[in-house]
């Protein structure tokens, strides 16, 4: 991809006008600070577009190539998918020295982490506040799930459990104008004879309702917006029936309980809002005292990983949980958060990274599905550090790639997964719509270039596999088995006999089909930790 920046006079003028307006907002906030004292700095209220343009202005970026369209067949052209075949070598130090020992890898890992901190996910502030966990309720009964948008929760298993609803109160003495309370649900078998392994999923959890929060909301919901219930519903399934996320059968919680394990659900929105306008509140806003972040400041994915770290702090105190056998799972954007968590907190024993795509396990240098330019848009830029915007249209200048994030997890076990690509004809070509196809949406371009169903192609299963291949040498250096091959496996053929594993299921954007595969993998690994 060319490094040329695509721009226009209208875009440049518009960006300049917005930058002036945003600068004025921030200047007014600074005047409030001078008059009111540091404990009463006004929270800067920016829209996602305003904050996005502020970052562009700070970075002196006038534009970058548009991201590809998810619903165009050209987005999934394997023939043009590898414009930059060379990847940074995880086993070569910055000074060119080769890494040949585990001790040397420890030093190399620090170098790689610095690149991810500065350029990709952002830095966590040096002095973070304490989190005091409160068990709001602890009830014995049957496990319940669902309960979205006011629907009644449904029983998911006949195994008795202890369900704890917790709130993690973040010390906000640094800036009392912002309150952060983290929601967490922990479910363990009621009749267990001792502490059990658990798997924590990103998404939803905690008591319903959560404690009142008077922090101003820079992202007011649209009129008549119905808030999702925040209790023990299924993490990651907001607003969708379970059947829409995968085949019928026991869901992931029921499968874990059948193994004698427990599960936990971490409420992501209680840690950090999933929007650019929310960057001045939540844990990021608290640490920045309500002001816009610096360009190497952390984005929401790194904030969610910090929240997972704090959940692990709690697990280490809960006598019902075997804290040495705690796994973490996330799907889609939460799959990205899962991989970041595994890379940064070595206490998590195993990870299940589902359909994480760009910003997760997919190679940044691969032109297939979602790419850096998509993440640089106003709806997703907040996931990453501000500096990540610099690499739109300049993928080859990024000092790291996703295989090195996977390598940071080594030697711990990790499962990478994704679904299938667009539906194909017998000759392997993509099934495309006809002009009279009622499913065709003309705003997406000509019907003849729209795949009938993109399935999970957007996250690029092969790019995820290739990142695993790139991390393989680090696993082997540390005495573990990686993927063990450079050949992309057939659909539903798992590479599961190593510590770094991969499987592509036949189906759409869901984590459901691979849960049973992951649990079998985790069982093998957990047996080694007994």
Coordinates of C-alpha atoms in Angstrom, one line a residue:
X1 CA 0.0 0.0 0.0
X2 CA 1.3 3.4 -0.9
X3 CA 2.4 5.7 1.9
X4 CA 0.8 8.7 0.1
X5 CA -1.8 10.6 2.2
X6 CA -5.1 11.1 0.4
X7 CA -6.7 14.4 1.1
X8 CA -8.7 17.2 -0.4
X9 CA -9.0 21.0 0.1
X10 CA -12.5 20.6 1.6
X11 CA -11.2 18.0 4.0
X12 CA -8.2 20.0 5.0
X13 CA -10.3 23.2 5.6
X14 CA -12.9 21.2 7.6
X15 CA -10.2 19.6 9.8
X16 CA -8.7 23.0 10.5
X17 CA -12.0 24.5 11.5
X18 CA -12.8 21.6 13.8
X19 CA -9.3 21.7 15.3
X20 CA -9.8 25.4 16.2
X21 CA -13.2 24.7 17.7
X22 CA -11.8 21.7 19.8
X23 CA -8.8 23.7 20.9
X24 CA -11.2 26.4 22.2
X25 CA -13.2 23.8 24.2
X26 CA -10.0 22.5 25.8
X27 CA -8.8 26.1 26.4
X28 CA -12.0 26.9 28.3
X29 CA -11.6 23.7 30.4
X30 CA -8.1 24.9 31.2
X31 CA -9.4 28.3 32.4
X32 CA -11.9 26.4 34.6
X33 CA -9.0 24.5 36.1
X34 CA -7.1 27.7 36.9
X35 CA -10.1 29.2 38.6
X36 CA -11.6 26.2 40.3
X37 CA -8.6 24.1 41.5
X38 CA -7.2 20.8 40.3
X39 CA -9.9 18.8 42.0
X40 CA -12.6 20.5 40.0
X41 CA -11.3 20.6 36.4
X42 CA -14.2 20.5 34.0
X43 CA -14.6 17.3 32.1
X44 CA -14.0 18.1 28.4
X45 CA -17.1 17.1 26.5
X46 CA -16.2 16.2 22.9
X47 CA -18.1 14.2 20.3
X48 CA -16.2 11.2 18.8
X49 CA -15.8 13.2 15.6
X50 CA -14.3 16.2 17.5
X51 CA -11.9 14.1 19.4
X52 CA -10.9 12.1 16.3
X53 CA -10.2 15.4 14.4
X54 CA -8.3 16.7 17.5
X55 CA -6.0 13.7 17.3
X56 CA -5.5 14.1 13.5
X57 CA -4.5 17.8 14.2
X58 CA -2.1 16.9 17.0
X59 CA -0.4 14.2 14.8
X60 CA -0.4 16.6 11.8
X61 CA -2.3 14.0 9.7
X62 CA -4.4 15.5 6.9
X63 CA -5.9 12.2 5.8
X64 CA -5.2 8.5 4.9
X65 CA -6.7 6.0 2.5
X66 CA -10.2 5.0 3.2
X67 CA -10.7 1.6 4.8
X68 CA -12.1 -1.2 2.6
X69 CA -15.8 -1.9 2.5
X70 CA -16.8 -5.1 4.4
X71 CA -19.5 -5.9 1.8
X72 CA -17.4 -5.8 -1.4
X73 CA -15.8 -9.0 -2.8
X74 CA -12.6 -7.1 -3.6
X75 CA -12.0 -6.7 0.1
X76 CA -11.3 -10.5 0.3
X77 CA -8.8 -11.0 -2.6
X78 CA -6.1 -13.4 -1.5
X79 CA -4.1 -12.5 -4.6
X80 CA -3.4 -9.0 -3.3
X81 CA -3.5 -9.8 0.5
X82 CA 0.2 -9.7 1.2
X83 CA 1.7 -6.4 0.1
X84 CA 4.3 -6.5 2.8
X85 CA 5.4 -10.1 3.3
X86 CA 8.3 -9.3 5.6
X87 CA 7.5 -9.2 9.3
X88 CA 9.5 -7.8 12.2
X89 CA 11.5 -10.6 13.7
X90 CA 10.5 -11.2 17.4
X91 CA 13.8 -12.9 18.0
X92 CA 16.1 -10.0 17.0
X93 CA 16.8 -7.2 19.5
X94 CA 16.6 -3.6 18.5
X95 CA 20.4 -3.5 18.2
X96 CA 20.3 -6.4 15.8
X97 CA 21.4 -9.1 18.3
X98 CA 19.7 -12.4 17.8
X99 CA 17.7 -13.9 20.7
X100 CA 18.8 -17.5 21.4
X101 CA 17.9 -18.0 25.1
X102 CA 14.9 -17.6 27.3
X103 CA 16.8 -15.0 29.4
X104 CA 17.5 -13.0 26.3
X105 CA 13.8 -13.3 25.3
X106 CA 12.8 -11.6 28.6
X107 CA 14.8 -8.5 27.5
X108 CA 13.4 -8.7 24.0
X109 CA 9.9 -8.9 25.3
X110 CA 10.4 -5.6 27.1
X111 CA 11.4 -4.0 23.9
X112 CA 8.4 -5.3 22.1
X113 CA 6.1 -4.2 24.9
X114 CA 7.5 -0.7 24.7
X115 CA 6.5 -0.5 21.0
X116 CA 3.0 -1.7 21.7
X117 CA 2.7 0.7 24.6
X118 CA 3.8 3.7 22.6
X119 CA 2.4 3.0 19.1
X120 CA -0.5 0.6 19.3
X121 CA -2.5 0.2 22.5
X122 CA -1.1 3.1 24.6
X123 CA 0.5 3.4 28.0
X124 CA -1.2 2.7 31.3
X125 CA -0.4 5.6 33.8
X126 CA 2.4 4.7 36.2
X127 CA 0.4 5.2 39.4
X128 CA -3.0 3.6 39.1
X129 CA -5.7 3.8 41.8
X130 CA -6.6 0.9 44.0
X131 CA -9.9 -1.1 43.4
X132 CA -11.9 -2.3 46.4
X133 CA -14.1 -5.2 45.6
X134 CA -17.5 -5.4 47.2
X135 CA -19.6 -8.6 47.1
X136 CA -23.0 -7.1 46.7
X137 CA -24.8 -10.5 46.7
X138 CA -24.0 -14.2 47.0
X139 CA -26.8 -16.5 46.2
X140 CA -27.2 -20.3 45.9
X141 CA -29.4 -21.5 43.1
X142 CA -29.5 -22.5 39.5
X143 CA -27.5 -20.5 36.9
X144 CA -29.4 -18.0 34.9
X145 CA -28.5 -16.3 31.6
X146 CA -30.1 -13.8 29.2
X147 CA -32.2 -11.0 30.5
X148 CA -31.3 -8.5 27.8
X149 CA -33.5 -5.4 27.2
X150 CA -35.9 -6.4 30.0
X151 CA -36.3 -10.0 29.0
X152 CA -36.6 -12.6 31.7
X153 CA -33.4 -14.5 32.5
X154 CA -33.4 -18.2 31.5
X155 CA -32.0 -21.2 33.3
X156 CA -28.9 -22.4 31.6
X157 CA -28.1 -25.5 33.6
X158 CA -29.5 -27.8 36.4
X159 CA -26.2 -27.7 38.3
X160 CA -26.5 -25.8 41.5
X161 CA -24.2 -22.8 41.7
X162 CA -23.1 -19.9 43.9
X163 CA -23.6 -16.7 42.0
X164 CA -21.7 -13.6 43.3
X165 CA -22.4 -10.1 42.1
X166 CA -19.5 -7.8 42.7
X167 CA -18.6 -4.1 42.3
X168 CA -15.1 -3.0 42.1
X169 CA -15.0 0.6 43.5
X170 CA -12.1 2.5 41.9
X171 CA -10.5 5.1 44.2
X172 CA -11.3 8.4 42.5
X173 CA -9.6 10.7 45.0
X174 CA -7.4 11.9 42.2
X175 CA -10.4 13.4 40.5
X176 CA -13.8 13.0 42.3
X177 CA -15.8 14.3 39.3
X178 CA -15.5 10.9 37.7
X179 CA -16.7 7.7 39.3
X180 CA -15.7 4.2 38.1
X181 CA -17.4 1.1 39.5
X182 CA -16.5 -2.2 37.8
X183 CA -19.2 -4.8 37.4
X184 CA -18.2 -8.5 37.8
X185 CA -20.2 -11.7 38.1
X186 CA -18.6 -14.9 39.4
X187 CA -20.3 -18.3 39.3
X188 CA -18.9 -21.5 40.8
X189 CA -20.4 -24.9 41.4
X190 CA -22.2 -25.0 44.8
X191 CA -21.1 -28.5 45.6
X192 CA -17.4 -28.2 44.7
X193 CA -15.0 -29.8 47.2
X194 CA -12.5 -27.0 46.7
X195 CA -11.4 -24.1 44.5
X196 CA -12.2 -24.6 40.8
X197 CA -10.8 -23.3 37.5
X198 CA -12.9 -20.5 35.9
X199 CA -13.0 -18.8 32.6
X200 CA -13.8 -15.1 32.5
X201 CA -15.5 -13.6 29.5
X202 CA -15.5 -9.9 28.5
X203 CA -18.9 -8.3 27.9
X204 CA -21.4 -7.9 30.7
X205 CA -21.7 -8.7 34.4
X206 CA -22.1 -7.3 37.9
X207 CA -25.3 -6.5 39.8
X208 CA -28.4 -5.1 38.1
X209 CA -28.6 -2.2 38.5
X210 CA -25.1 -1.1 39.0
X211 CA -24.4 1.7 41.6
X212 CA -25.6 5.1 40.7
X213 CA -23.0 7.2 38.8
X214 CA -23.3 11.0 38.6
X215 CA -20.4 11.4 36.2
X216 CA -21.4 13.6 33.2
X217 CA -22.0 11.5 30.0
X218 CA -20.2 12.9 27.0
X219 CA -22.0 10.3 24.9
X220 CA -25.7 10.7 25.6
X221 CA -27.8 7.8 24.2
X222 CA -30.3 8.6 21.5
X223 CA -33.9 9.4 22.5
X224 CA -36.0 6.4 23.6
X225 CA -32.8 4.2 23.9
X226 CA -33.5 1.1 25.9
X227 CA -30.5 0.3 28.1
X228 CA -29.4 -3.3 28.3
X229 CA -29.8 -5.1 31.6
X230 CA -26.4 -5.3 33.3
X231 CA -26.8 -8.4 35.5
X232 CA -25.9 -12.0 34.9
X233 CA -26.8 -12.0 31.3
X234 CA -24.5 -13.6 28.7
X235 CA -21.5 -11.5 28.0
X236 CA -21.1 -10.5 24.4
X237 CA -24.7 -11.2 23.3
X238 CA -26.3 -7.8 23.8
X239 CA -29.6 -7.7 22.1
X240 CA -29.3 -11.0 20.2
X241 CA -31.0 -14.3 21.0
X242 CA -28.5 -17.1 21.8
X243 CA -29.6 -19.0 18.6
X244 CA -28.3 -16.2 16.5
X245 CA -24.7 -16.7 17.8
X246 CA -24.2 -20.3 17.0
X247 CA -25.7 -23.8 16.9
X248 CA -28.2 -25.0 19.4
X249 CA -26.9 -26.9 22.5
X250 CA -25.4 -26.1 25.9
X251 CA -24.0 -22.6 26.0
X252 CA -20.5 -21.9 27.2
X253 CA -21.5 -21.4 30.8
X254 CA -23.3 -24.8 30.9
X255 CA -20.3 -26.5 29.3
X256 CA -17.9 -25.1 31.9
X257 CA -20.2 -26.2 34.7
X258 CA -20.4 -29.7 33.3
X259 CA -16.6 -29.9 33.6
X260 CA -16.9 -28.9 37.3
X261 CA -15.5 -25.4 36.6
X262 CA -16.9 -21.9 37.1
X263 CA -17.1 -18.8 35.0
X264 CA -17.0 -15.0 35.4
X265 CA -18.3 -12.1 33.3
X266 CA -16.6 -8.7 33.3
X267 CA -18.7 -5.7 32.5
X268 CA -16.6 -3.8 29.9
X269 CA -18.8 -0.7 29.8
X270 CA -18.3 -0.1 33.5
X271 CA -14.5 0.2 32.9
X272 CA -14.5 2.3 29.8
X273 CA -17.1 3.4 27.2
X274 CA -16.8 1.9 23.8
X275 CA -16.7 5.2 22.0
X276 CA -14.4 8.1 21.3
X277 CA -16.6 10.6 23.1
X278 CA -16.2 8.5 26.2
X279 CA -12.4 8.9 26.4
X280 CA -12.7 11.8 28.9
X281 CA -14.6 9.6 31.4
X282 CA -14.3 6.0 32.6
X283 CA -10.9 4.9 33.9
X284 CA -9.1 6.7 31.1
X285 CA -10.9 9.9 31.9
X286 CA -10.3 9.5 35.6
X287 CA -6.6 9.2 35.1
X288 CA -6.5 12.2 32.7
X289 CA -8.7 14.3 35.0
X290 CA -11.4 14.6 32.4
X291 CA -9.1 15.9 29.7
X292 CA -8.3 14.5 26.2
X293 CA -5.6 11.9 26.2
X294 CA -2.0 12.3 24.9
X295 CA -1.1 10.4 21.7
X296 CA 0.7 7.6 23.6
X297 CA -2.2 7.4 26.1
X298 CA -4.0 4.2 26.5
X299 CA -7.1 3.3 24.4
X300 CA -10.1 1.3 25.5
X301 CA -8.6 -2.1 24.7
X302 CA -5.7 -1.5 27.1
X303 CA -8.2 -0.2 29.6
X304 CA -10.2 -3.4 29.4
X305 CA -7.1 -5.4 30.0
X306 CA -6.4 -3.3 33.1
X307 CA -9.9 -4.1 34.3
X308 CA -9.3 -7.8 33.7
X309 CA -6.1 -7.4 35.8
X310 CA -8.2 -6.1 38.7
X311 CA -10.6 -8.9 38.3
X312 CA -7.7 -11.3 38.7
X313 CA -6.7 -9.4 41.9
X314 CA -10.2 -10.4 43.2
X315 CA -9.9 -14.1 42.0
X316 CA -6.7 -14.4 44.1
X317 CA -8.7 -13.7 47.2
X318 CA -11.8 -15.9 46.5
X319 CA -11.4 -19.3 48.1
X320 CA -13.9 -20.8 45.6
X321 CA -11.6 -19.9 42.7
X322 CA -8.3 -21.7 41.7
X323 CA -6.4 -18.5 40.8
X324 CA -3.7 -20.5 39.1
X325 CA -6.2 -21.9 36.6
X326 CA -8.1 -18.8 35.4
X327 CA -8.7 -18.4 31.7
X328 CA -10.0 -15.4 29.7
X329 CA -12.2 -15.3 26.6
X330 CA -13.6 -12.7 24.3
X331 CA -15.2 -12.5 20.9
X332 CA -14.8 -9.8 18.2
X333 CA -13.7 -6.5 19.8
X334 CA -13.5 -8.4 23.1
X335 CA -11.3 -11.0 21.4
X336 CA -8.9 -8.1 20.9
X337 CA -9.1 -7.3 24.6
X338 CA -8.5 -10.9 25.5
X339 CA -5.3 -11.0 23.5
X340 CA -4.1 -7.8 25.0
X341 CA -4.9 -9.1 28.5
X342 CA -3.0 -12.3 27.9
X343 CA 0.0 -10.4 26.6
X344 CA 0.1 -8.0 29.6
X345 CA -1.0 -10.0 32.6
X346 CA 1.0 -13.2 33.0
X347 CA -1.3 -14.5 35.8
X348 CA -3.9 -15.6 33.3
X349 CA -3.3 -19.2 32.6
X350 CA -4.9 -19.6 29.2
X351 CA -6.8 -17.5 26.6
X352 CA -9.5 -18.0 24.0
X353 CA -9.2 -15.3 21.3
X354 CA -12.3 -15.5 19.1
X355 CA -12.6 -13.6 15.8
X356 CA -10.4 -10.7 17.0
X357 CA -9.5 -9.3 13.6
X358 CA -7.6 -6.1 13.0
X359 CA -6.3 -4.7 16.3
X360 CA -6.2 -8.2 17.6
X361 CA -4.5 -11.4 16.3
X362 CA -4.8 -10.5 12.6
X363 CA -1.6 -9.3 11.0
X364 CA -1.6 -5.5 10.5
X365 CA 0.4 -5.8 7.3
X366 CA -2.2 -8.0 5.6
X367 CA -4.7 -6.6 3.1
X368 CA -7.7 -8.8 3.7
X369 CA -10.9 -7.8 5.6
X370 CA -10.6 -5.0 8.2
X371 CA -7.3 -3.0 8.1
X372 CA -5.7 -0.2 10.0
X373 CA -7.6 2.5 8.2
X374 CA -10.9 1.0 9.4
X375 CA -9.7 1.2 13.0
X376 CA -8.7 4.8 12.4
X377 CA -12.3 5.7 11.7
X378 CA -14.4 7.6 14.2
X379 CA -16.2 4.5 15.4
X380 CA -13.1 2.5 16.4
X381 CA -10.1 4.8 16.8
X382 CA -10.6 4.9 20.6
X383 CA -9.7 1.2 20.9
X384 CA -6.1 2.1 20.2
X385 CA -3.4 4.7 21.2
X386 CA -3.7 8.0 19.3
X387 CA -0.3 7.2 17.7
X388 CA -1.8 4.2 15.9
X389 CA -3.4 6.7 13.5
X390 CA 0.1 7.4 12.1
X391 CA 0.1 4.0 10.4
X392 CA -2.9 4.5 8.2
X393 CA -1.6 3.9 4.7
X394 CA 1.8 3.2 6.1
X395 CA 1.5 -0.4 7.5
X396 CA 5.0 -1.3 6.7
X397 CA 6.4 1.4 9.1
X398 CA 4.7 0.0 12.2
X399 CA 7.6 -1.3 14.3
X400 CA 5.7 -4.4 15.5
X401 CA 2.9 -6.6 14.3
X402 CA 0.4 -8.9 15.9
X403 CA 2.6 -12.0 15.8
X404 CA 4.7 -10.3 18.4
X405 CA 1.7 -9.6 20.7
X406 CA 0.9 -13.4 20.5
X407 CA 4.6 -14.0 21.3
X408 CA 4.3 -12.0 24.4
X409 CA 1.8 -14.6 25.7
X410 CA 4.4 -17.4 25.4
X411 CA 4.9 -19.9 26.9
X412 CA 1.3 -19.9 28.2
X413 CA -1.3 -21.7 26.1
X414 CA -3.4 -19.7 23.7
X415 CA -6.3 -20.6 21.3
X416 CA -6.8 -18.5 18.2
X417 CA -10.1 -18.9 16.3
X418 CA -12.3 -17.4 13.6
X419 CA -15.2 -18.3 11.3
X420 CA -15.3 -19.0 7.5
X421 CA -14.9 -16.6 4.6
X422 CA -17.6 -15.5 2.1
X423 CA -19.8 -18.2 0.7
X424 CA -18.3 -19.8 -2.4
X425 CA -19.4 -21.5 -5.6
X426 CA -18.2 -25.0 -6.6
X427 CA -15.1 -23.5 -8.3
X428 CA -14.1 -21.5 -5.2
X429 CA -15.3 -18.1 -6.5
X430 CA -17.4 -16.0 -4.2
X431 CA -21.2 -16.2 -4.5
X432 CA -22.3 -12.7 -5.6
X433 CA -25.7 -11.1 -5.6
X434 CA -27.8 -10.4 -8.7
X435 CA -29.3 -7.0 -9.5
X436 CA -32.7 -8.1 -8.4
X437 CA -31.5 -9.8 -5.2
X438 CA -33.7 -8.3 -2.3
X439 CA -30.7 -8.6 0.0
X440 CA -28.7 -6.2 -2.1
X441 CA -28.1 -2.8 -0.5
X442 CA -27.3 -0.2 -3.2
X443 CA -25.4 2.0 -0.7
X444 CA -22.8 -0.7 -0.5
X445 CA -22.1 -0.5 -4.3
X446 CA -23.1 -2.6 -7.3
X447 CA -25.0 -5.8 -6.4
X448 CA -22.8 -7.8 -8.7
X449 CA -19.8 -7.1 -6.5
X450 CA -21.5 -7.8 -3.1
X451 CA -20.9 -11.3 -1.7
X452 CA -24.1 -13.2 -0.8
X453 CA -22.8 -13.6 2.8
X454 CA -19.4 -12.5 4.1
X455 CA -19.7 -14.8 7.1
X456 CA -16.6 -14.1 9.3
X457 CA -14.3 -13.0 6.5
X458 CA -13.9 -9.4 7.9
X459 CA -11.7 -10.7 10.7
X460 CA -9.4 -12.7 8.3
X461 CA -8.9 -16.2 9.7
X462 CA -5.8 -16.7 7.5
X463 CA -4.2 -13.5 8.7
X464 CA -4.8 -14.7 12.3
X465 CA -3.2 -18.1 11.5
X466 CA -0.2 -16.3 9.9
X467 CA 0.3 -14.3 13.0
X468 CA 0.4 -17.5 15.0
X469 CA 3.0 -18.8 12.6
X470 CA 5.1 -15.7 13.2
X471 CA 4.9 -16.3 17.0
X472 CA 5.8 -20.0 16.7
X473 CA 9.6 -19.5 17.0
X474 CA 9.2 -17.8 20.4
X475 CA 7.1 -20.7 21.7
X476 CA 9.7 -23.2 20.5
X477 CA 12.5 -21.1 22.1
X478 CA 10.7 -21.4 25.4
X479 CA 10.4 -25.2 25.1
X480 CA 6.7 -25.2 24.0
X481 CA 5.1 -26.3 20.8
X482 CA 3.6 -23.7 18.5
X483 CA 1.3 -24.3 15.5
X484 CA 3.9 -26.6 14.0
X485 CA 3.1 -25.8 10.4
X486 CA 3.1 -22.9 7.9
X487 CA 0.2 -24.5 5.9
X488 CA -3.2 -23.0 6.5
X489 CA -5.4 -25.9 7.7
X490 CA -8.7 -26.9 6.1
X491 CA -11.9 -25.6 7.6
X492 CA -12.7 -27.2 11.0
X493 CA -9.3 -28.9 11.1
X494 CA -7.9 -27.7 14.4
X495 CA -4.2 -27.4 15.2
X496 CA -4.7 -28.3 18.8
X497 CA -1.8 -30.5 20.0
X498 CA 0.6 -27.6 20.9
X499 CA 0.5 -24.7 23.4
X500 CA -0.3 -22.2 20.6
X501 CA -3.4 -23.5 18.8
X502 CA -5.8 -22.5 16.0
X503 CA -9.1 -23.6 14.5
X504 CA -11.4 -22.1 11.9
X505 CA -15.0 -23.1 12.2
X506 CA -17.5 -23.3 9.3
X507 CA -19.9 -20.5 10.1
X508 CA -20.4 -16.8 10.8
X509 CA -19.1 -14.3 13.3
X510 CA -19.6 -16.3 16.6
X511 CA -17.6 -17.9 19.3
X512 CA -20.1 -20.7 20.0
X513 CA -18.8 -23.5 17.8
X514 CA -15.3 -23.4 19.2
X515 CA -16.2 -23.4 22.9
X516 CA -16.1 -27.2 23.2
X517 CA -12.8 -27.3 21.4
X518 CA -11.3 -24.7 23.7
X519 CA -12.6 -26.4 26.9
X520 CA -10.9 -29.7 25.8
X521 CA -7.7 -27.7 25.2
X522 CA -8.0 -25.9 28.6
X523 CA -8.7 -29.2 30.4
X524 CA -5.5 -30.6 29.1
X525 CA -3.5 -27.6 30.2
X526 CA -5.3 -27.3 33.5
X527 CA -4.4 -30.9 34.3
X528 CA -0.8 -29.9 34.1
X529 CA -1.3 -27.2 36.7
X530 CA -2.8 -29.4 39.4

